[in-house]
Amino acid sequence: MPTLAQRARLAYAQGWALSGGPMTDRVRAGCVAAMGLAETHTGDDESLIEVTLHLGQLEGNWATVFADREKVHEEHGPAITNAYRALMAAALDIPAEVARFRRELETSPRQPGEDPAELYRTLAGVASVRIAHAAAAPAEPAYQLAVQTIGDGIAAAETAGRAAAQLIAGRTAEATRSDSDHNAVAAVALGQMVNGTATDIEDDLVDLAGSGATADEMQAAIEDDTSGERDRSSVAYGDLALGQSFGQGMVATMVVLGLRKVNFVTAGTRVCSTCEDYEAQNPWALLEVPVPAIHPHCACVLEPA
């Protein structure tokens, strides 16, 4: 006859199998932990087996949740970045902006003893605002396409978050349709991307003006900031928009399910101090919990408390 530890291991594995989740190192470790718990257990054997079965299923569900969320980011993140870079390429006349910036550098009056860096910062800030304004033009087709692309990603992430909440709670919510205006949320996210790019452009122009860079060097730097590999803004804020929409989807469904308390669960290999602090304050009232993603590339989630 199998020992209690062996039965616990089987129950955990069966629970994981019922979830449909992939076999991971964490699942294997869970099996070992279940056996260790069984070896020291002195209560009702059947109760332990039932709980272990549930834990295995929950662990498998978490693997599914993270896989589904990652799929959303992999499918929509690059599309958002590409649409944003296409918008910047279509909206900006970079040679003209660089020429204007250099002309203002030459013609702006300077006071005796004035730090040139202050003038560089002022003029670079003006130039970056002009560039940002040119990109934020709702009437332009490239702008509309970028908003729609971001909106599609937001809708997919929210749907995945709703499904994740049901999976983790082990219950099905009847009313899970979203009433959100995804394109309105997308327009806000796009504004964050543009502002982030404007800051990068401003910093680069200050540095380039201070080093005596040529017009071609300035132009190349701005092109890289807006549509090249140094475009960090669309990647970061695109990821943040998707992560926050996933979290909002979880919360919306948890409300429908009638949950009142949740835990903020940190995840990922590098957890920031803010997220660690949120986790330390568990449990949270559902309507008061900080909704992840808290920052770009945040992998934290919520679970019923």
Short mmCIF file of C-alpha atoms in Angstrom, two decimals, residues 25-194:
data_model
loop_
_atom_site.label_atom_id
_atom_site.label_comp_id
_atom_site.label_asym_id
_atom_site.label_seq_id
_atom_site.Cartn_x
_atom_site.Cartn_y
_atom_site.Cartn_z
CA ASP A 25 11.06 23.08 -11.66
CA ARG A 26 8.66 24.79 -9.27
CA VAL A 27 6.07 22.05 -9.80
CA ARG A 28 8.69 19.39 -9.14
CA ALA A 29 9.74 21.22 -5.97
CA GLY A 30 6.09 21.35 -4.93
CA CYS A 31 5.85 17.57 -5.20
CA VAL A 32 8.86 17.18 -2.93
CA ALA A 33 7.42 19.68 -0.43
CA ALA A 34 4.10 17.82 -0.43
CA MET A 35 5.89 14.59 0.44
CA GLY A 36 7.80 16.31 3.24
CA LEU A 37 4.58 17.72 4.69
CA ALA A 38 2.91 14.31 4.56
CA GLU A 39 5.79 12.69 6.43
CA THR A 40 5.26 15.02 9.40
CA HIS A 41 1.44 15.09 9.19
CA THR A 42 -0.51 13.79 12.22
CA GLY A 43 -4.08 14.76 11.25
CA ASP A 44 -6.71 13.49 8.84
CA ASP A 45 -5.01 11.74 5.93
CA GLU A 46 -7.83 12.33 3.45
CA SER A 47 -7.97 16.02 4.28
CA LEU A 48 -4.26 16.34 3.57
CA ILE A 49 -4.64 14.56 0.23
CA GLU A 50 -7.53 16.84 -0.78
CA VAL A 51 -5.56 19.98 0.06
CA THR A 52 -2.48 18.66 -1.73
CA LEU A 53 -4.53 17.93 -4.83
CA HIS A 54 -5.80 21.51 -4.81
CA LEU A 55 -2.30 22.95 -4.30
CA GLY A 56 -0.99 20.98 -7.25
CA GLN A 57 -3.80 22.22 -9.44
CA LEU A 58 -3.24 25.79 -8.29
CA GLU A 59 0.49 25.56 -9.03
CA GLY A 60 -0.24 24.31 -12.52
CA ASN A 61 -2.75 27.11 -12.96
CA TRP A 62 -0.14 29.71 -12.07
CA ALA A 63 2.14 28.34 -14.77
CA THR A 64 -0.73 28.68 -17.24
CA VAL A 65 -1.46 32.23 -16.08
CA PHE A 66 2.13 33.36 -16.54
CA ALA A 67 2.37 31.61 -19.91
CA ASP A 68 -0.83 33.28 -21.13
CA ARG A 69 0.31 36.70 -19.95
CA GLU A 70 3.70 36.26 -21.58
CA LYS A 71 1.96 35.30 -24.81
CA VAL A 72 0.06 38.60 -24.79
CA HIS A 73 3.30 40.54 -24.33
CA GLU A 74 5.09 38.56 -27.03
CA GLU A 75 2.27 39.04 -29.55
CA HIS A 76 1.38 42.67 -28.89
CA GLY A 77 4.56 44.24 -27.51
CA PRO A 78 6.48 44.20 -30.83
CA ALA A 79 3.37 45.33 -32.73
CA ILE A 80 3.01 48.33 -30.41
CA THR A 81 6.68 49.23 -30.79
CA ASN A 82 6.52 48.94 -34.58
CA ALA A 83 3.39 51.09 -34.81
CA TYR A 84 4.93 53.72 -32.55
CA ARG A 85 8.14 53.87 -34.53
CA ALA A 86 6.16 54.14 -37.76
CA LEU A 87 4.26 57.07 -36.26
CA MET A 88 7.45 58.87 -35.29
CA ALA A 89 9.00 58.27 -38.71
CA ALA A 90 5.88 59.62 -40.45
CA ALA A 91 5.29 62.61 -38.19
CA LEU A 92 8.75 64.07 -37.69
CA ASP A 93 10.91 66.17 -39.99
CA ILE A 94 14.12 65.48 -38.10
CA PRO A 95 16.53 67.34 -40.43
CA ALA A 96 14.37 70.46 -40.13
CA GLU A 97 14.20 70.18 -36.35
CA VAL A 98 17.95 69.73 -36.06
CA ALA A 99 18.58 72.69 -38.35
CA ARG A 100 16.23 74.85 -36.27
CA PHE A 101 17.87 73.75 -33.01
CA ARG A 102 21.35 74.56 -34.33
CA ARG A 103 20.17 77.91 -35.65
CA GLU A 104 18.72 78.78 -32.23
CA LEU A 105 22.00 77.76 -30.61
CA GLU A 106 23.87 80.21 -32.82
CA THR A 107 21.48 83.15 -32.55
CA SER A 108 20.34 83.00 -28.90
CA PRO A 109 21.88 85.81 -26.82
CA ARG A 110 24.24 84.75 -24.06
CA GLN A 111 24.99 86.58 -20.86
CA PRO A 112 28.60 87.01 -19.67
CA GLY A 113 29.57 84.11 -17.43
CA GLU A 114 26.43 82.14 -18.29
CA ASP A 115 26.81 78.36 -18.19
CA PRO A 116 26.32 77.13 -21.79
CA ALA A 117 24.67 73.96 -20.46
CA GLU A 118 21.71 76.03 -19.25
CA LEU A 119 21.11 77.38 -22.75
CA TYR A 120 21.53 73.91 -24.24
CA ARG A 121 18.93 72.52 -21.83
CA THR A 122 16.44 75.30 -22.52
CA LEU A 123 16.68 75.04 -26.31
CA ALA A 124 16.74 71.24 -26.27
CA GLY A 125 13.59 71.26 -24.12
CA VAL A 126 11.83 73.53 -26.61
CA ALA A 127 12.91 71.32 -29.51
CA SER A 128 11.72 68.15 -27.77
CA VAL A 129 8.31 69.70 -27.07
CA ARG A 130 7.97 70.65 -30.75
CA ILE A 131 8.84 67.10 -31.76
CA ALA A 132 6.40 65.60 -29.25
CA HIS A 133 3.64 67.92 -30.44
CA ALA A 134 4.23 66.87 -34.04
CA ALA A 135 3.87 63.19 -33.09
CA ALA A 136 0.70 63.70 -31.03
CA ALA A 137 -1.53 64.57 -33.96
CA PRO A 138 -4.82 62.59 -33.70
CA ALA A 139 -5.85 63.44 -37.25
CA GLU A 140 -2.85 61.64 -38.75
CA PRO A 141 -3.41 58.06 -40.00
CA ALA A 142 -0.18 56.86 -38.36
CA TYR A 143 -1.40 58.19 -35.02
CA GLN A 144 -4.75 56.44 -35.37
CA LEU A 145 -3.02 53.20 -36.32
CA ALA A 146 -0.74 53.42 -33.28
CA VAL A 147 -3.72 54.01 -30.97
CA GLN A 148 -5.62 51.09 -32.50
CA THR A 149 -2.61 48.80 -32.20
CA ILE A 150 -2.07 49.70 -28.56
CA GLY A 151 -5.81 49.37 -27.93
CA ASP A 152 -5.86 45.88 -29.42
CA GLY A 153 -3.06 44.87 -27.08
CA ILE A 154 -4.80 46.39 -24.08
CA ALA A 155 -8.02 44.52 -24.90
CA ALA A 156 -6.15 41.22 -25.25
CA ALA A 157 -4.29 41.76 -21.97
CA GLU A 158 -7.48 42.62 -20.11
CA THR A 159 -9.19 39.50 -21.47
CA ALA A 160 -6.23 37.37 -20.38
CA GLY A 161 -6.34 38.95 -16.92
CA ARG A 162 -10.04 38.14 -16.57
CA ALA A 163 -9.41 34.54 -17.53
CA ALA A 164 -6.47 34.36 -15.10
CA ALA A 165 -8.59 35.56 -12.18
CA GLN A 166 -11.18 32.88 -12.84
CA LEU A 167 -8.50 30.21 -13.14
CA ILE A 168 -6.77 31.16 -9.89
CA ALA A 169 -10.05 31.61 -8.00
CA GLY A 170 -11.31 28.29 -9.32
CA ARG A 171 -14.64 29.88 -10.19
CA THR A 172 -16.32 31.17 -13.32
CA ALA A 173 -17.60 34.72 -13.51
CA GLU A 174 -20.74 35.25 -15.55
CA ALA A 175 -20.25 38.94 -16.31
CA THR A 176 -16.72 39.27 -17.64
CA ARG A 177 -17.27 41.47 -20.67
CA SER A 178 -15.29 44.70 -20.59
CA ASP A 179 -16.92 48.11 -20.88
CA SER A 180 -13.56 49.87 -21.12
CA ASP A 181 -12.76 52.27 -23.93
CA HIS A 182 -9.53 50.57 -24.89
CA ASN A 183 -8.57 53.21 -27.45
CA ALA A 184 -8.96 55.99 -24.88
CA VAL A 185 -6.60 54.11 -22.56
CA ALA A 186 -4.31 53.51 -25.53
CA ALA A 187 -4.18 57.24 -26.31
CA VAL A 188 -2.96 57.89 -22.75
CA ALA A 189 -0.30 55.19 -23.12
CA LEU A 190 0.76 56.68 -26.44
CA GLY A 191 1.11 60.07 -24.77
CA GLN A 192 3.42 58.50 -22.18
CA MET A 193 5.54 57.03 -24.96
CA VAL A 194 5.80 60.39 -26.75
#
